[in-house]
Coordinates of C-alpha atoms and ligand atoms in Angstrom, one line a residue:
M14 CA 106.2 12.2 217.6
I15 CA 109.8 12.3 218.4
L16 CA 112.4 14.3 215.7
I17 CA 115.8 12.4 215.8
L18 CA 118.7 15.2 215.0
T19 CA 121.5 14.6 212.9
P20 CA 124.0 13.2 215.2
N21 CA 126.3 16.1 216.7
T22 CA 124.0 18.9 216.0
Q23 CA 125.1 21.4 218.4
P24 CA 122.4 23.2 220.6
D25 CA 124.4 27.0 218.8
S26 CA 124.4 25.7 215.3
P27 CA 122.4 27.8 213.0
I28 CA 120.8 24.8 211.8
Y29 CA 119.6 24.1 215.2
H30 CA 118.4 27.1 215.9
Q31 CA 116.5 27.5 212.6
L32 CA 114.5 24.1 213.7
I33 CA 113.7 25.5 217.1
G34 CA 112.3 28.4 215.6
Y35 CA 110.3 26.4 213.4
L36 CA 108.5 24.3 216.2
D37 CA 108.1 27.6 218.6
K38 CA 105.5 28.3 215.7
L39 CA 103.6 25.3 215.7
P40 CA 100.2 26.0 217.1
N41 CA 99.4 23.2 220.1
I42 CA 102.5 21.8 220.1
Q43 CA 105.1 21.9 223.0
Y44 CA 108.7 20.2 222.7
R45 CA 111.2 19.1 225.1
V46 CA 114.8 18.6 224.2
H47 CA 117.0 15.2 225.5
Q48 CA 120.4 15.6 224.5
E49 CA 122.6 12.6 224.9
Q50 CA 126.5 13.2 225.3
G51 CA 128.1 9.3 223.9
V52 CA 131.6 7.9 223.5
E53 CA 131.7 9.6 220.0
Q54 CA 128.6 11.5 219.3
L55 CA 125.9 14.1 220.8
L56 CA 122.5 12.4 220.1
T57 CA 119.4 14.9 220.4
E58 CA 116.1 14.1 220.5
V59 CA 113.0 16.2 220.3
Y60 CA 110.0 15.1 222.2
L61 CA 106.6 16.8 220.3
I62 CA 103.6 16.8 222.7
G63 CA 100.3 18.1 222.0
S64 CA 98.0 18.0 218.3
T65 CA 101.0 16.3 216.6
A66 CA 98.8 14.1 214.5
A67 CA 98.3 16.7 211.3
L68 CA 102.2 16.8 211.2
S69 CA 103.3 14.7 208.1
L70 CA 106.5 12.5 209.1
D71 CA 107.7 13.5 205.7
Y72 CA 107.3 16.9 206.0
M73 CA 109.0 16.8 210.0
T74 CA 111.9 14.9 208.3
S75 CA 112.8 17.5 206.2
L76 CA 113.2 20.7 208.2
P77 CA 117.2 21.4 209.1
G78 CA 118.8 19.4 211.2
V79 CA 115.9 16.4 211.1
E80 CA 117.6 13.0 210.5
R81 CA 114.2 10.6 211.2
A82 CA 110.9 11.3 212.5
V83 CA 108.6 9.0 214.5
R84 CA 105.6 8.7 215.4
V85 CA 105.3 7.3 219.0
S86 CA 102.3 6.2 220.7
E87 CA 101.4 7.9 224.3
E88 CA 102.8 4.7 226.4
Y89 CA 106.4 4.3 227.5
R90 CA 107.3 7.2 225.2
V91 CA 110.7 7.5 226.0
L92 CA 111.7 3.9 227.4
G93 CA 109.0 2.5 225.1
R94 CA 110.1 0.6 221.6
H95 CA 107.4 1.7 219.2
H96 CA 108.2 -0.6 216.3
A97 CA 110.6 -3.0 215.7
S98 CA 112.6 -0.6 213.8
D99 CA 112.5 2.3 216.1
P100 CA 115.8 3.6 215.5
R101 CA 116.4 4.7 219.2
P102 CA 119.2 3.4 220.8
S103 CA 118.6 0.1 223.1
H104 CA 122.0 0.1 225.1
F105 CA 124.2 2.8 227.3
D106 CA 127.7 3.1 228.5
Y107 CA 128.6 3.7 231.9
N108 CA 132.3 3.8 233.9
G109 CA 133.4 1.6 230.6
V110 CA 130.6 -1.0 231.1
R111 CA 127.9 -1.4 228.3
F112 CA 124.7 -2.1 229.3
G113 CA 122.5 -3.2 226.5
Q114 CA 119.7 -5.6 225.3
D115 CA 122.3 -7.6 223.5
N116 CA 124.7 -8.5 226.1
L117 CA 124.8 -9.6 230.1
N118 CA 126.3 -8.0 233.2
V119 CA 126.3 -10.1 235.9
F120 CA 126.2 -8.3 239.5
A121 CA 127.2 -10.5 242.0
G122 CA 127.8 -8.9 245.8
L123 CA 126.8 -8.7 249.2
C124 CA 122.9 -8.2 250.0
A125 CA 124.4 -6.0 252.7
V126 CA 127.3 -4.5 253.7
D127 CA 128.3 -6.0 256.9
N128 CA 132.0 -5.4 257.6
P129 CA 134.9 -4.5 255.5
A130 CA 137.1 -7.8 255.7
H131 CA 133.5 -9.3 254.2
V132 CA 133.7 -6.5 251.5
E133 CA 137.0 -7.0 250.6
Q134 CA 136.5 -11.0 250.9
M135 CA 133.5 -10.3 248.3
L136 CA 135.4 -8.1 245.8
K137 CA 138.6 -9.9 245.6
A138 CA 136.8 -13.1 244.4
L139 CA 134.9 -11.1 241.7
R140 CA 138.5 -9.4 240.4
D141 CA 139.9 -12.8 240.5
N142 CA 136.9 -14.2 238.8
G143 CA 137.2 -11.4 235.9
Q144 CA 134.4 -9.6 237.1
V145 CA 133.8 -5.8 236.7
C146 CA 130.3 -5.3 238.4
T147 CA 128.9 -6.1 242.1
R148 CA 126.1 -5.3 244.3
M149 CA 126.3 -3.7 247.8
G150 CA 123.7 -2.8 250.2
A151 CA 124.3 0.3 252.1
Y152 CA 120.9 1.4 252.8
K153 CA 118.0 -1.6 253.4
P154 CA 114.5 -1.1 253.5
R155 CA 113.3 -3.6 256.0
T156 CA 109.8 -5.1 256.8
N157 CA 110.6 -5.0 260.4
P158 CA 111.7 -1.5 262.1
Y159 CA 114.0 -3.0 264.5
A160 CA 115.8 -5.2 261.9
F161 CA 119.6 -3.9 261.0
Q162 CA 118.8 -1.0 258.4
G163 CA 122.2 -0.9 256.7
H164 CA 125.1 0.9 257.3
G165 CA 124.2 4.3 255.3
K166 CA 127.0 6.6 254.9
T167 CA 129.7 5.2 257.0
C168 CA 130.5 2.3 255.3
L169 CA 130.4 4.2 251.7
P170 CA 134.4 5.4 252.1
Y171 CA 135.5 1.4 252.3
V172 CA 133.6 0.0 249.8
F173 CA 134.4 2.4 247.4
E174 CA 137.9 2.4 248.0
L175 CA 137.9 -1.3 248.2
A176 CA 135.7 -1.4 244.6
G177 CA 138.5 0.6 243.1
K178 CA 141.5 -1.8 244.5
Y179 CA 139.6 -4.5 242.7
G180 CA 138.9 -3.0 239.5
I181 CA 135.3 -2.6 240.2
K182 CA 133.7 -0.2 237.6
V183 CA 129.9 -0.4 238.6
I184 CA 128.1 -1.1 241.9
A185 CA 124.5 -1.5 242.3
M186 CA 123.4 0.3 245.0
E187 CA 120.1 0.7 246.4
I188 CA 118.5 4.0 247.6
T189 CA 115.9 4.8 249.5
H190 CA 116.1 8.4 250.3
E191 CA 117.5 11.8 248.3
S192 CA 119.8 12.1 251.0
H193 CA 121.4 8.9 249.8
M194 CA 122.4 10.1 246.3
E195 CA 124.1 12.9 247.9
E196 CA 126.0 10.9 250.5
I197 CA 126.9 8.6 247.8
L198 CA 128.1 11.4 245.4
E199 CA 130.2 13.0 248.2
A200 CA 131.7 9.6 249.3
L201 CA 132.8 9.1 245.6
H202 CA 134.4 12.2 245.5
Q203 CA 136.1 12.1 248.4
T204 CA 137.6 8.7 246.9
G205 CA 138.8 10.7 243.5
D206 CA 135.8 8.2 242.5
A207 CA 137.0 5.0 242.7
T208 CA 134.3 3.0 240.9
G209 CA 130.9 4.0 239.4
V210 CA 126.9 3.3 241.0
M211 CA 124.5 2.6 239.6
L212 CA 121.5 3.6 241.6
Q213 CA 118.9 0.8 242.6
I214 CA 115.3 1.6 243.5
G215 CA 113.7 -1.4 245.4
T216 CA 110.2 -3.1 244.9
R217 CA 109.1 -1.4 247.6
N218 CA 109.8 2.0 246.7
T219 CA 108.6 1.2 242.4
Q220 CA 105.8 3.9 242.7
N221 CA 107.7 6.1 244.9
F222 CA 107.0 8.9 242.3
E223 CA 109.0 11.8 243.8
L224 CA 111.9 10.1 244.3
L225 CA 112.0 8.7 240.9
K226 CA 111.5 12.4 239.8
I227 CA 114.8 13.4 241.6
V228 CA 116.5 10.6 240.3
G229 CA 115.2 10.8 236.8
R230 CA 116.4 14.9 237.4
Q231 CA 120.3 13.5 237.4
Q232 CA 122.4 12.1 234.3
R233 CA 125.8 11.0 236.6
F234 CA 124.3 7.7 238.1
P235 CA 122.3 5.0 236.2
V236 CA 119.4 3.5 237.3
L237 CA 118.1 -0.2 238.5
L238 CA 114.8 -0.1 238.9
K239 CA 112.9 -3.0 240.3
R240 CA 109.4 -4.4 239.2
G241 CA 106.8 -3.8 242.0
F242 CA 106.3 -6.8 243.7
G243 CA 102.2 -6.4 244.0
I244 CA 101.7 -4.0 240.8
T245 CA 101.0 -5.0 236.9
L246 CA 104.1 -5.2 234.7
D247 CA 102.1 -1.7 232.7
E248 CA 102.5 0.0 236.5
S249 CA 106.4 -0.9 236.7
L250 CA 107.0 0.6 233.2
N251 CA 105.4 3.8 233.7
A252 CA 107.6 3.7 237.1
A253 CA 110.8 3.4 234.7
E254 CA 108.9 6.0 232.7
Y255 CA 109.0 8.6 235.1
L256 CA 112.7 8.3 235.5
A257 CA 113.1 8.7 231.8
S258 CA 110.7 11.8 231.6
E259 CA 112.9 13.7 234.0
G260 CA 115.9 13.3 231.8
N261 CA 117.8 9.7 233.2
R262 CA 117.2 7.2 230.2
K263 CA 119.8 5.0 231.4
V264 CA 117.6 2.5 232.9
V265 CA 117.6 -1.3 233.5
F266 CA 114.5 -2.8 234.6
G267 CA 114.7 -5.8 237.1
L268 CA 112.5 -8.6 237.3
R269 CA 112.4 -9.8 241.1
G270 CA 109.5 -12.3 241.5
M271 CA 105.9 -11.5 242.7
K272 CA 104.0 -11.7 246.3
T273 CA 101.8 -14.2 246.1
N274 CA 101.8 -17.6 247.6
M275 CA 101.3 -19.1 244.9
G276 CA 105.2 -19.2 244.2
D277 CA 105.4 -21.1 247.8
P278 CA 107.9 -22.5 248.9
H279 CA 110.1 -20.0 246.8
R280 CA 109.9 -16.6 248.4
N281 CA 108.6 -14.8 245.7
M282 CA 106.6 -16.1 242.4
V283 CA 109.6 -16.0 239.6
D284 CA 108.3 -13.6 236.6
F285 CA 110.8 -14.1 234.4
A286 CA 108.9 -15.0 231.7
H287 CA 108.7 -11.6 231.5
V288 CA 112.2 -10.8 230.2
P289 CA 111.1 -11.2 226.5
V290 CA 108.0 -9.0 227.0
V291 CA 110.0 -6.2 228.9
K292 CA 112.3 -6.1 225.7
R293 CA 109.3 -5.8 223.3
L294 CA 107.9 -3.4 225.1
T295 CA 111.1 -1.0 225.8
R296 CA 114.2 -0.3 225.0
M297 CA 115.6 -1.1 228.6
P298 CA 118.0 -3.5 229.2
V299 CA 116.4 -6.4 231.6
C300 CA 118.0 -7.8 234.5
I301 CA 116.9 -10.7 236.9
D302 CA 117.1 -11.2 240.5
P303 CA 117.0 -14.6 241.6
S304 CA 118.1 -14.1 245.1
H305 CA 115.0 -12.2 245.9
S306 CA 112.7 -14.6 243.7
V307 CA 113.8 -17.5 245.2
G308 CA 115.0 -16.9 248.3
T309 CA 116.7 -20.1 249.4
R310 CA 120.0 -22.1 248.5
A311 CA 118.0 -25.0 248.5
A312 CA 119.3 -27.5 245.3
G313 CA 117.6 -30.1 243.5
P314 CA 118.0 -33.2 243.1
D315 CA 120.9 -33.0 240.3
G316 CA 122.4 -30.7 242.6
I317 CA 121.2 -27.6 241.1
T318 CA 120.4 -24.9 242.9
D319 CA 116.4 -23.7 242.5
I320 CA 118.7 -19.9 242.3
S321 CA 121.0 -21.2 238.9
Q322 CA 117.9 -22.6 237.8
V323 CA 115.7 -19.5 237.4
V324 CA 119.0 -17.7 236.2
A325 CA 119.1 -20.3 233.5
Q326 CA 115.9 -19.8 232.7
G327 CA 116.1 -16.5 232.7
V328 CA 119.4 -15.6 230.8
I329 CA 118.1 -18.2 228.3
A330 CA 115.5 -15.9 227.6
G331 CA 117.8 -13.1 226.7
A332 CA 118.1 -11.2 230.1
N333 CA 120.9 -8.3 229.8
M334 CA 122.1 -8.7 234.4
V335 CA 122.0 -11.1 236.8
L336 CA 121.8 -9.9 240.5
V337 CA 122.7 -11.9 242.7
D338 CA 123.3 -12.5 246.3
F339 CA 126.8 -13.8 247.3
H340 CA 128.5 -14.1 251.3
P341 CA 131.5 -15.2 252.4
D342 CA 130.1 -16.5 255.7
P343 CA 126.2 -16.6 255.1
A344 CA 125.4 -17.8 258.2
T345 CA 126.8 -14.6 259.8
A346 CA 125.2 -11.9 257.0
L347 CA 122.9 -9.7 258.5
V348 CA 120.3 -10.0 255.6
D349 CA 119.3 -12.5 253.6
G350 CA 121.7 -15.0 254.7
P351 CA 119.7 -17.8 254.1
Q352 CA 119.5 -17.2 249.9
A353 CA 123.3 -16.5 249.3
L354 CA 125.6 -18.0 247.6
T355 CA 129.1 -18.9 248.7
L356 CA 132.2 -17.9 247.3
P357 CA 133.6 -20.8 246.5
E358 CA 130.7 -21.5 244.4
L359 CA 131.2 -17.9 241.9
P360 CA 133.7 -19.6 239.6
Y361 CA 130.4 -22.4 239.0
F362 CA 127.9 -19.9 239.2
L363 CA 129.4 -18.0 236.4
E364 CA 130.6 -20.8 233.8
D365 CA 127.0 -22.2 234.5
V366 CA 125.5 -18.6 233.1
A367 CA 127.8 -18.5 230.5
I368 CA 126.2 -21.7 229.1
A369 CA 122.8 -20.3 229.5
R370 CA 124.1 -17.1 227.4
E371 CA 125.5 -19.6 225.0
A372 CA 122.9 -21.6 224.3
Y373 CA 120.5 -17.9 224.2
E374 CA 122.8 -16.3 221.4
K375 CA 122.5 -20.1 219.5
R376 CA 118.8 -19.6 219.9
V377 CA 118.7 -16.1 218.3
A378 CA 121.2 -17.5 215.0
L379 CA 119.1 -20.3 214.9
R380 CA 116.0 -18.0 214.3
Q381 CA 117.9 -15.5 212.1
K382 CA 118.5 -18.9 209.9
Y383 CA 114.7 -19.6 209.9
A384 CA 113.9 -16.1 209.5
D385 CA 111.4 -16.3 206.5
I386 CA 109.5 -18.6 208.3
Ligands
PEP8 C1 117.7 -6.3 247.5 O1 118.2 -5.8 245.8 O2 118.8 -5.8 248.1 C2 116.3 -5.7 247.4 C3 115.6 -5.4 248.7 O3 115.8 -6.0 246.3 P1 113.8 -6.1 246.3 O4 113.7 -4.2 246.0 O5 113.9 -6.5 244.7 O6 113.2 -6.4 247.0
MN9 MN1 118.0 -9.1 250.1

C-alpha cells in the first residue's frame, strides 16, 4: 500500500509526526518514505510493506496528512502503474527539461566522443536546430577488448563546456562502473555545471544489480535504463525497479532491439511494439533507440532509411524519447559509424519525427472522440 501525503507536508510538522507515530505502532508493517522536491511542491509517498491486507483504504486515507491511499501489487511497486487512475506522476523534470509519458524529446548525438571538433560540430548542429538534448558516449562497453573503449574522463571537461556553450541541457551518457559517476560529477562541477547528464545503463548492464543499486541511491542524475537484449521485458522492468527501490525514480526505459538472428539483416530485432506495453505497465517515459536496433544507414526504395522508419513506428505508438546516433563524418567514427546519420540529415530527421508525433497526437484525440466504444 502507498500513502500519498498532502503536498508540502514537511517532515518536521506535527501532522507528519502524528502519522509516523501511528505507522510505528502497526504490527508486521514496515514503511519507507520517499520525498520528491518538485519545482512547486514537496511530494511525499509512504510505502507500507508487510501485512497490509487487513488495513482499510478508507481508514488509512483518514489518517493525518494522508491525501490518498492506494493498494499496489508486488510487481514494479514504485514505478508500476497499478490501475488506470494511479494518481502518481508519470513525468519528471530535470535541468529544465520535462520527461513524461505525454511528451517527446530527441537525443541525437555521437555514439562515442572522438575529438573536440566533432563534438562541437554535433552540438552546434543541434543548437541550430532548436535541440537541447544529446547523446555523447565517453565510456564504451565493447565486445572486443582491443576495440576503442571511449576517452573516459579525459573528454568530459570539453564535452561539458561545449554543451554549455551551445545551450545543451541534458546529455545521455553511459556509465559502466560507479567510479564513472564520480568522474562525471567532478567534471560537471569543474565546468560550473554547464550542462546536465542523464546516466545511461546499457543493455549489457541491465542486470548488473550492484551498479543499479548504486545509481539508484543518488537522485542528482536521472537514469536511462536500456532493456536487456536477451532477457524478458519483465526482467528488464524489474531492473528499472531496482533503481526506484533505492530512491531514484527519475527513470526512462529504453527499447533498443533484441538479440536474435530473426531480425537479420538488422543488427537487432526491433521491439518498439512494446512502447505502449511499458507505458501501460509502468509510469516511466519510454525511449526508443533506432540506431542500435537497426544498425545500418540503409534506406528503402522510397529513400527513407530503416532508422527513420522504425523511429516513425515507435513515435506513432507514443514513444517519449528518441536516442539516435549522428556523426559529422561517419567514415572516421571510432564506434558504430555504419549506423550514424550525418549532420545535413538532422533537420530532415527532426521534421520526420514531428510528423509521426503529430500523427500520434491525432490518434489519441481520435480515440478520445470515440471514448464510449
Ligand atoms: C549505446 O547507446 O551507445 C549503447 C551501447 O547502447 P546499448 O547498451 O543499447 O547497446
Ligand atoms: Mn553505439
